């Protein structure tokens, strides 16, 4: 495949050189080879889907002739002939105006489409956008900037028989291979919709942008495309991030007022009906619900609102309810996060400084907060789903069923959610749960209700009281509460209590070793600000285990971006 492209034109190229390169590119390339160069990760099925639904239609560039005669001379020099008068370009005119802070009405951008024949025998065009810049014009600086950076240069593909489903599928395919929305528009002069994309990294077609051109008015899809483009702009991204605190409070208020319980997932209810049910101001509640509809928590349906699946998780009695977390994050943790700057400056825990004690002691003094915290720990129980099938648990259950009783010891196990899952799945296992006195009492009630209380001993105590002689030990979301010194102390006590054959399963989120996105990165900041703990990499945990005479045998993924680490006593 030829590599003659706009990028092959000389540095500081003239309009004439750029136009010749664009015309040569249009003559030399075909749809399949060009798509393969633009999206190098395409497989055969995806390439066929694209070539069946769109065709390489044009190369495009923006030139700045002093007048109409000069424009026609440029075209002739590239072997091109324009047989029609230029038509107005609404889309490029608006893009130029936005980029340079000018009035679009003062930018008369026209389009010419001289025809060429491609190497495959198909007809296509060179799409020439022209903005006249006479000598001494105030547009000269704009022309120099645009000629150097070639913002409007692109490769155009026309969609065959466009409909919303086809267009959405094409956009999704481009997105999957790294092409990102880069604006677009509707041109009423041609009744055509334009969707621009930046080319993905690794593209070898020599042009910075891709255009999908769909005949007809597709402004609903265009609005979605432009919204995705805006969401990727630095200013909009930052504004959305800066308003994250509003989201926390909106969700917490929604849960605190009991609005989810007053709503239905099927039948929409008006803001007035909901306000009467929860004792709120109707107009302000409507504003809150509109905001939550934007987040996907509720659905705006006609003049009313109904609950979306995400909103159902804020009901108090929903399975896996996140209501306790929403109230904690919008309550005491929200207040202490306001003191984050102090934590970053000093390394000291903002929660302790604000409330005068650590969060465990503070919550223990307030029964409502204590209950919220215990229930919030259950909110993340989705991550426990795979653990009954872990090889260590299955091996212990098999040995116990064969007549060699095995015991699972859950340290700081909350109200017993994880232990109950393991014992319910494996009736031959027995359990011991170690917790603070008030939590151990709640755990007894929960485990009895789960039907496995007869096989569990609930002990009141702390990490100085680790029960010896267990076969499988559990530490779920415990170590991230503490600094390294306290973790070593806990692990030393645990190692001293573990028989040589015992296994330890540690459930935590792991910080990535690279810069890949992870929930652990956010939780690391939360733990440092509110608890005094931190999230860690697998390597960091391995060092802590080794300091206590333990070794990390491996780790496996769990839901909610968690991992289960398998730890054994060191052979030495």
Coordinates of C-alpha atoms in Angstrom, one line a residue, residues 134-488:
X134 CA -6.5 38.2 0.7
X135 CA -3.1 39.9 1.3
X136 CA -3.1 42.0 4.4
X137 CA -6.2 40.2 5.7
X138 CA -6.8 39.9 9.5
X139 CA -7.2 36.2 8.9
X140 CA -3.5 35.7 8.0
X141 CA -2.5 34.5 11.5
X142 CA -5.4 32.0 11.5
X143 CA -4.3 30.7 8.1
X144 CA -0.7 30.2 9.2
X145 CA -1.8 28.3 12.3
X146 CA -4.3 26.1 10.5
X147 CA -1.9 25.3 7.6
X148 CA 0.7 24.2 10.1
X149 CA -1.5 22.0 12.3
X150 CA -4.0 20.7 9.7
X151 CA -6.9 20.5 12.1
X152 CA -9.4 20.0 9.3
X153 CA -7.5 17.4 7.3
X154 CA -9.3 14.1 7.4
X155 CA -10.3 10.9 5.6
X156 CA -14.0 10.7 4.8
X157 CA -16.1 7.5 4.8
X158 CA -19.7 7.7 3.6
X159 CA -22.2 5.5 5.3
X160 CA -24.2 3.4 3.0
X161 CA -27.9 3.2 3.8
X162 CA -27.5 4.9 7.2
X163 CA -30.0 4.3 10.0
X164 CA -29.5 4.9 13.8
X165 CA -28.6 1.3 14.6
X166 CA -26.0 1.1 11.9
X167 CA -24.5 4.5 12.8
X168 CA -24.3 3.6 16.5
X169 CA -22.7 0.3 15.6
X170 CA -20.1 2.0 13.5
X171 CA -19.3 4.6 16.2
X172 CA -19.0 1.8 18.8
X173 CA -16.6 -0.1 16.5
X174 CA -14.4 3.0 16.0
X175 CA -14.4 3.7 19.7
X176 CA -13.4 0.1 20.5
X177 CA -10.3 0.5 18.4
X178 CA -9.2 3.8 19.9
X179 CA -10.8 6.5 17.6
X180 CA -12.3 9.2 19.8
X181 CA -15.2 11.7 19.1
X182 CA -13.8 15.0 17.8
X183 CA -16.9 17.0 17.0
X184 CA -19.2 17.1 14.0
X185 CA -22.4 18.8 12.8
X186 CA -25.4 18.9 10.6
X187 CA -25.1 20.7 7.2
X188 CA -28.6 21.9 6.2
X189 CA -27.2 23.0 2.8
X190 CA -26.6 19.4 2.0
X191 CA -28.9 17.6 4.4
X192 CA -25.9 15.6 5.7
X193 CA -24.7 14.7 9.2
X194 CA -20.9 14.6 9.9
X195 CA -19.2 12.8 12.8
X196 CA -15.5 13.4 13.3
X197 CA -13.1 11.1 15.2
X198 CA -9.4 11.4 16.0
X199 CA -7.4 8.5 14.6
X200 CA -6.1 6.0 17.2
X201 CA -2.5 5.7 18.3
X202 CA -0.7 3.5 15.9
X203 CA -2.7 4.4 12.8
X204 CA -0.6 4.5 9.6
X205 CA -2.8 6.4 7.2
X206 CA -1.1 9.8 7.6
X207 CA -4.2 11.8 8.5
X208 CA -5.2 12.9 12.0
X209 CA -8.9 12.5 11.7
X210 CA -11.7 10.3 10.4
X211 CA -15.1 11.6 9.1
X212 CA -18.2 9.5 9.0
X213 CA -20.7 11.2 6.6
X214 CA -24.3 10.1 6.8
X215 CA -26.8 11.5 4.3
X216 CA -29.8 12.9 6.1
X217 CA -30.6 14.5 9.4
X218 CA -29.3 12.3 12.4
X219 CA -29.2 15.0 15.0
X220 CA -30.2 12.8 17.9
X221 CA -27.2 10.6 17.3
X222 CA -25.1 13.7 16.6
X223 CA -26.0 15.1 20.0
X224 CA -24.8 11.9 21.7
X225 CA -21.6 12.1 19.7
X226 CA -21.0 15.7 20.6
X227 CA -21.7 15.0 24.3
X228 CA -19.0 12.2 24.2
X229 CA -16.6 14.7 22.6
X230 CA -17.3 17.4 25.2
X231 CA -16.9 14.8 28.0
X232 CA -13.3 14.3 26.8
X233 CA -12.4 17.9 26.8
X234 CA -10.0 19.0 29.6
X235 CA -12.2 21.8 30.9
X236 CA -15.4 19.7 30.9
X237 CA -13.6 16.8 32.4
X238 CA -12.3 19.0 35.2
X239 CA -15.6 20.6 35.9
X240 CA -17.2 17.2 36.2
X241 CA -14.5 16.1 38.6
X242 CA -14.9 19.3 40.7
X243 CA -18.6 18.7 41.1
X244 CA -18.0 15.1 42.4
X245 CA -18.9 16.3 45.9
X246 CA -22.3 17.3 44.7
X247 CA -22.9 13.8 43.5
X248 CA -21.9 12.3 46.9
X249 CA -24.4 14.7 48.7
X250 CA -27.1 14.2 46.2
X251 CA -27.0 10.4 46.6
X252 CA -26.7 10.6 50.4
X253 CA -29.7 13.0 50.5
X254 CA -31.7 10.8 48.2
X255 CA -31.1 7.8 50.6
X256 CA -31.5 9.8 53.8
X257 CA -34.9 11.2 52.9
X258 CA -36.2 7.7 51.9
X259 CA -37.0 8.7 48.3
X260 CA -36.0 5.3 46.9
X261 CA -38.6 3.6 49.1
X262 CA -41.3 6.1 47.9
X263 CA -40.5 5.4 44.2
X264 CA -41.4 2.5 41.9
X265 CA -39.2 0.9 39.2
X266 CA -42.0 0.6 36.7
X267 CA -44.6 3.4 37.4
X268 CA -43.3 7.0 37.2
X269 CA -44.4 9.3 40.1
X270 CA -44.4 13.1 40.0
X271 CA -42.1 15.2 42.1
X272 CA -45.2 16.4 44.0
X273 CA -46.3 12.9 44.9
X274 CA -42.8 12.0 46.1
X275 CA -42.4 15.2 48.0
X276 CA -45.6 14.5 49.9
X277 CA -44.5 11.0 50.7
X278 CA -41.1 12.0 52.1
X279 CA -41.8 15.5 53.5
X280 CA -39.8 17.5 51.1
X281 CA -40.1 20.7 48.9
X282 CA -41.5 19.6 45.6
X283 CA -39.5 22.0 43.4
X284 CA -36.2 21.3 45.1
X285 CA -36.8 17.6 45.0
X286 CA -37.6 17.8 41.3
X287 CA -34.2 19.5 40.8
X288 CA -32.5 16.7 42.8
X289 CA -34.3 14.0 40.7
X290 CA -33.3 15.7 37.4
X291 CA -29.7 15.6 38.6
X292 CA -30.0 11.9 39.6
X293 CA -31.6 11.1 36.2
X294 CA -28.4 12.5 34.6
X295 CA -26.4 10.1 36.8
X296 CA -28.6 7.2 35.9
X297 CA -29.9 6.7 39.5
X298 CA -33.5 7.4 38.4
X299 CA -35.3 7.6 35.1
X300 CA -37.2 10.7 34.0
X301 CA -40.3 9.3 32.4
X302 CA -42.8 11.9 31.0
X303 CA -43.6 14.2 33.8
X304 CA -42.5 11.8 36.5
X305 CA -39.6 9.7 37.8
X306 CA -39.1 6.0 38.3
X307 CA -36.3 4.1 40.0
X308 CA -33.4 2.8 37.9
X309 CA -31.5 -0.4 38.9
X310 CA -28.7 1.7 40.5
X311 CA -31.3 3.6 42.5
X312 CA -32.8 0.4 43.8
X313 CA -29.5 -0.3 45.6
X314 CA -30.1 2.7 47.8
X315 CA -33.2 1.1 49.3
X316 CA -32.6 0.1 52.8
X317 CA -33.9 -3.5 52.3
X318 CA -32.5 -4.1 48.9
X319 CA -30.2 -7.1 48.5
X320 CA -26.6 -5.7 48.6
X321 CA -28.0 -2.3 49.6
X322 CA -25.5 0.5 49.3
X323 CA -27.6 2.9 51.5
X324 CA -25.3 2.6 54.5
X325 CA -22.3 3.5 52.4
X326 CA -24.0 6.4 50.9
X327 CA -24.9 7.8 54.4
X328 CA -21.4 7.3 55.7
X329 CA -19.7 8.8 52.6
X330 CA -22.1 11.8 52.7
X331 CA -21.9 12.1 56.5
X332 CA -18.8 11.7 58.7
X333 CA -16.4 10.7 56.0
X334 CA -17.6 13.6 53.8
X335 CA -16.7 16.0 56.7
X336 CA -13.3 14.5 57.3
X337 CA -12.5 14.5 53.6
X338 CA -12.9 18.3 53.7
X339 CA -9.7 18.2 55.8
X340 CA -7.7 16.3 53.2
X341 CA -5.2 19.1 52.6
X342 CA -4.1 18.7 56.2
X343 CA -3.6 14.9 55.7
X344 CA -1.6 15.5 52.6
X345 CA 0.6 18.1 54.3
X346 CA 1.3 16.1 57.5
X347 CA 0.4 12.5 56.9
X348 CA -2.0 12.7 59.9
X349 CA -5.5 11.3 59.8
X350 CA -8.1 14.0 59.1
X351 CA -10.9 12.0 60.8
X352 CA -8.9 11.8 64.1
X353 CA -8.1 15.5 64.0
X354 CA -11.7 16.5 63.2
X355 CA -13.5 14.2 65.7
X356 CA -10.8 13.8 68.4
X357 CA -10.5 10.0 68.1
X358 CA -10.1 7.3 65.5
X359 CA -13.2 6.2 63.5
X360 CA -13.5 2.8 65.3
X361 CA -13.8 4.5 68.7
X362 CA -16.0 7.3 67.4
X363 CA -18.4 4.9 65.7
X364 CA -18.5 2.7 68.8
X365 CA -19.7 5.6 70.9
X366 CA -22.6 6.3 68.5
X367 CA -25.0 3.3 68.1
X368 CA -26.4 4.7 64.8
X369 CA -23.0 5.1 63.2
X370 CA -21.9 1.7 64.6
X371 CA -24.8 0.1 62.9
X372 CA -24.3 2.0 59.7
X373 CA -20.6 1.0 59.6
X374 CA -21.4 -2.7 60.2
X375 CA -24.1 -2.6 57.5
X376 CA -21.7 -0.8 55.1
X377 CA -19.3 -3.7 55.4
X378 CA -22.0 -6.0 54.2
X379 CA -22.6 -3.6 51.2
X380 CA -19.5 -4.9 49.5
X381 CA -20.4 -8.5 50.0
X382 CA -20.6 -9.1 46.3
X383 CA -16.9 -9.5 46.3
X384 CA -17.4 -12.7 48.5
X385 CA -19.4 -14.5 45.8
X386 CA -16.4 -16.6 44.5
X387 CA -14.8 -17.4 47.8
X388 CA -16.8 -20.6 48.7
X389 CA -15.3 -22.1 45.6
X390 CA -11.7 -21.1 46.4
X391 CA -9.4 -24.2 46.4
X392 CA -8.3 -23.7 50.0
X393 CA -12.0 -23.7 51.2
X394 CA -13.0 -26.6 49.0
X395 CA -10.0 -28.7 50.3
X396 CA -10.9 -27.9 53.9
X397 CA -14.5 -28.8 53.3
X398 CA -13.6 -32.1 51.6
X399 CA -11.3 -33.1 54.5
X400 CA -14.0 -32.1 57.0
X401 CA -16.6 -34.2 55.2
X402 CA -14.2 -37.1 55.2
X403 CA -14.1 -37.1 59.0
X404 CA -11.2 -34.7 59.7
X405 CA -13.0 -31.7 61.1
X406 CA -11.8 -28.4 59.7
X407 CA -12.4 -24.9 61.2
X408 CA -12.5 -21.5 59.5
X409 CA -11.4 -18.6 61.7
X410 CA -12.7 -15.2 60.6
X411 CA -10.7 -12.4 62.3
X412 CA -12.6 -9.0 62.6
X413 CA -15.3 -10.6 60.5
X414 CA -18.0 -8.1 61.2
X415 CA -21.4 -9.5 61.5
X416 CA -20.4 -12.8 59.8
X417 CA -21.4 -12.3 56.2
X418 CA -18.4 -14.0 54.7
X419 CA -18.2 -16.8 57.3
X420 CA -21.9 -17.5 56.8
X421 CA -21.4 -17.9 53.0
X422 CA -18.6 -20.4 53.5
X423 CA -20.4 -22.4 56.1
X424 CA -23.7 -22.4 54.1
X425 CA -21.9 -23.7 51.0
X426 CA -20.0 -26.3 53.0
X427 CA -22.1 -27.9 55.8
X428 CA -19.1 -29.9 57.1
X429 CA -17.1 -26.9 58.1
X430 CA -17.1 -25.2 61.5
X431 CA -16.3 -21.6 62.2
X432 CA -14.9 -19.2 64.8
X433 CA -15.6 -15.4 64.5
X434 CA -13.5 -12.9 66.5
X435 CA -14.9 -9.4 66.9
X436 CA -15.3 -6.5 69.3
X437 CA -17.9 -7.4 72.0
X438 CA -20.8 -5.4 70.6
X439 CA -20.2 -6.7 67.1
X440 CA -19.8 -10.3 68.2
X441 CA -23.3 -10.1 69.7
X442 CA -24.7 -8.8 66.4
X443 CA -22.8 -11.6 64.5
X444 CA -24.4 -14.2 66.7
X445 CA -27.8 -13.0 65.8
X446 CA -26.9 -12.8 62.1
X447 CA -25.3 -16.3 61.9
X448 CA -28.3 -17.9 63.8
X449 CA -30.6 -16.3 61.2
X450 CA -28.4 -17.6 58.4
X451 CA -28.9 -21.1 59.7
X452 CA -25.3 -21.9 60.5
X453 CA -25.1 -20.4 64.1
X454 CA -24.9 -23.9 65.6
X455 CA -21.5 -24.5 63.9
X456 CA -20.0 -21.1 64.9
X457 CA -18.3 -19.9 68.0
X458 CA -18.5 -16.1 68.3
X459 CA -15.6 -14.7 70.5
X460 CA -15.2 -11.2 71.8
X461 CA -11.7 -9.9 71.6
X462 CA -9.0 -8.2 69.5
X463 CA -5.9 -9.3 67.5
X464 CA -4.2 -10.2 70.8
X465 CA -6.8 -13.1 71.1
X466 CA -6.3 -14.9 67.7
X467 CA -7.7 -18.4 68.2
X468 CA -5.0 -21.0 67.7
X469 CA -5.4 -24.3 65.8
X470 CA -7.6 -23.1 62.9
X471 CA -7.3 -24.6 59.4
X472 CA -8.3 -21.6 57.3
X473 CA -8.0 -18.1 58.6
X474 CA -9.7 -15.1 57.0
X475 CA -8.7 -11.4 57.0
X476 CA -11.2 -9.6 54.9
X477 CA -10.7 -5.8 54.4
X478 CA -8.7 -5.6 57.7
X479 CA -5.1 -4.9 56.8
X480 CA -5.9 -1.8 54.8
X481 CA -7.2 -0.2 58.0
X482 CA -3.7 0.0 59.5
X483 CA -0.2 1.3 58.8
X484 CA 2.6 -1.1 58.2
X485 CA 3.8 -1.4 61.8
X486 CA 0.3 -2.4 63.0
X487 CA -0.1 -4.8 60.1
X488 CA 3.2 -6.5 61.1

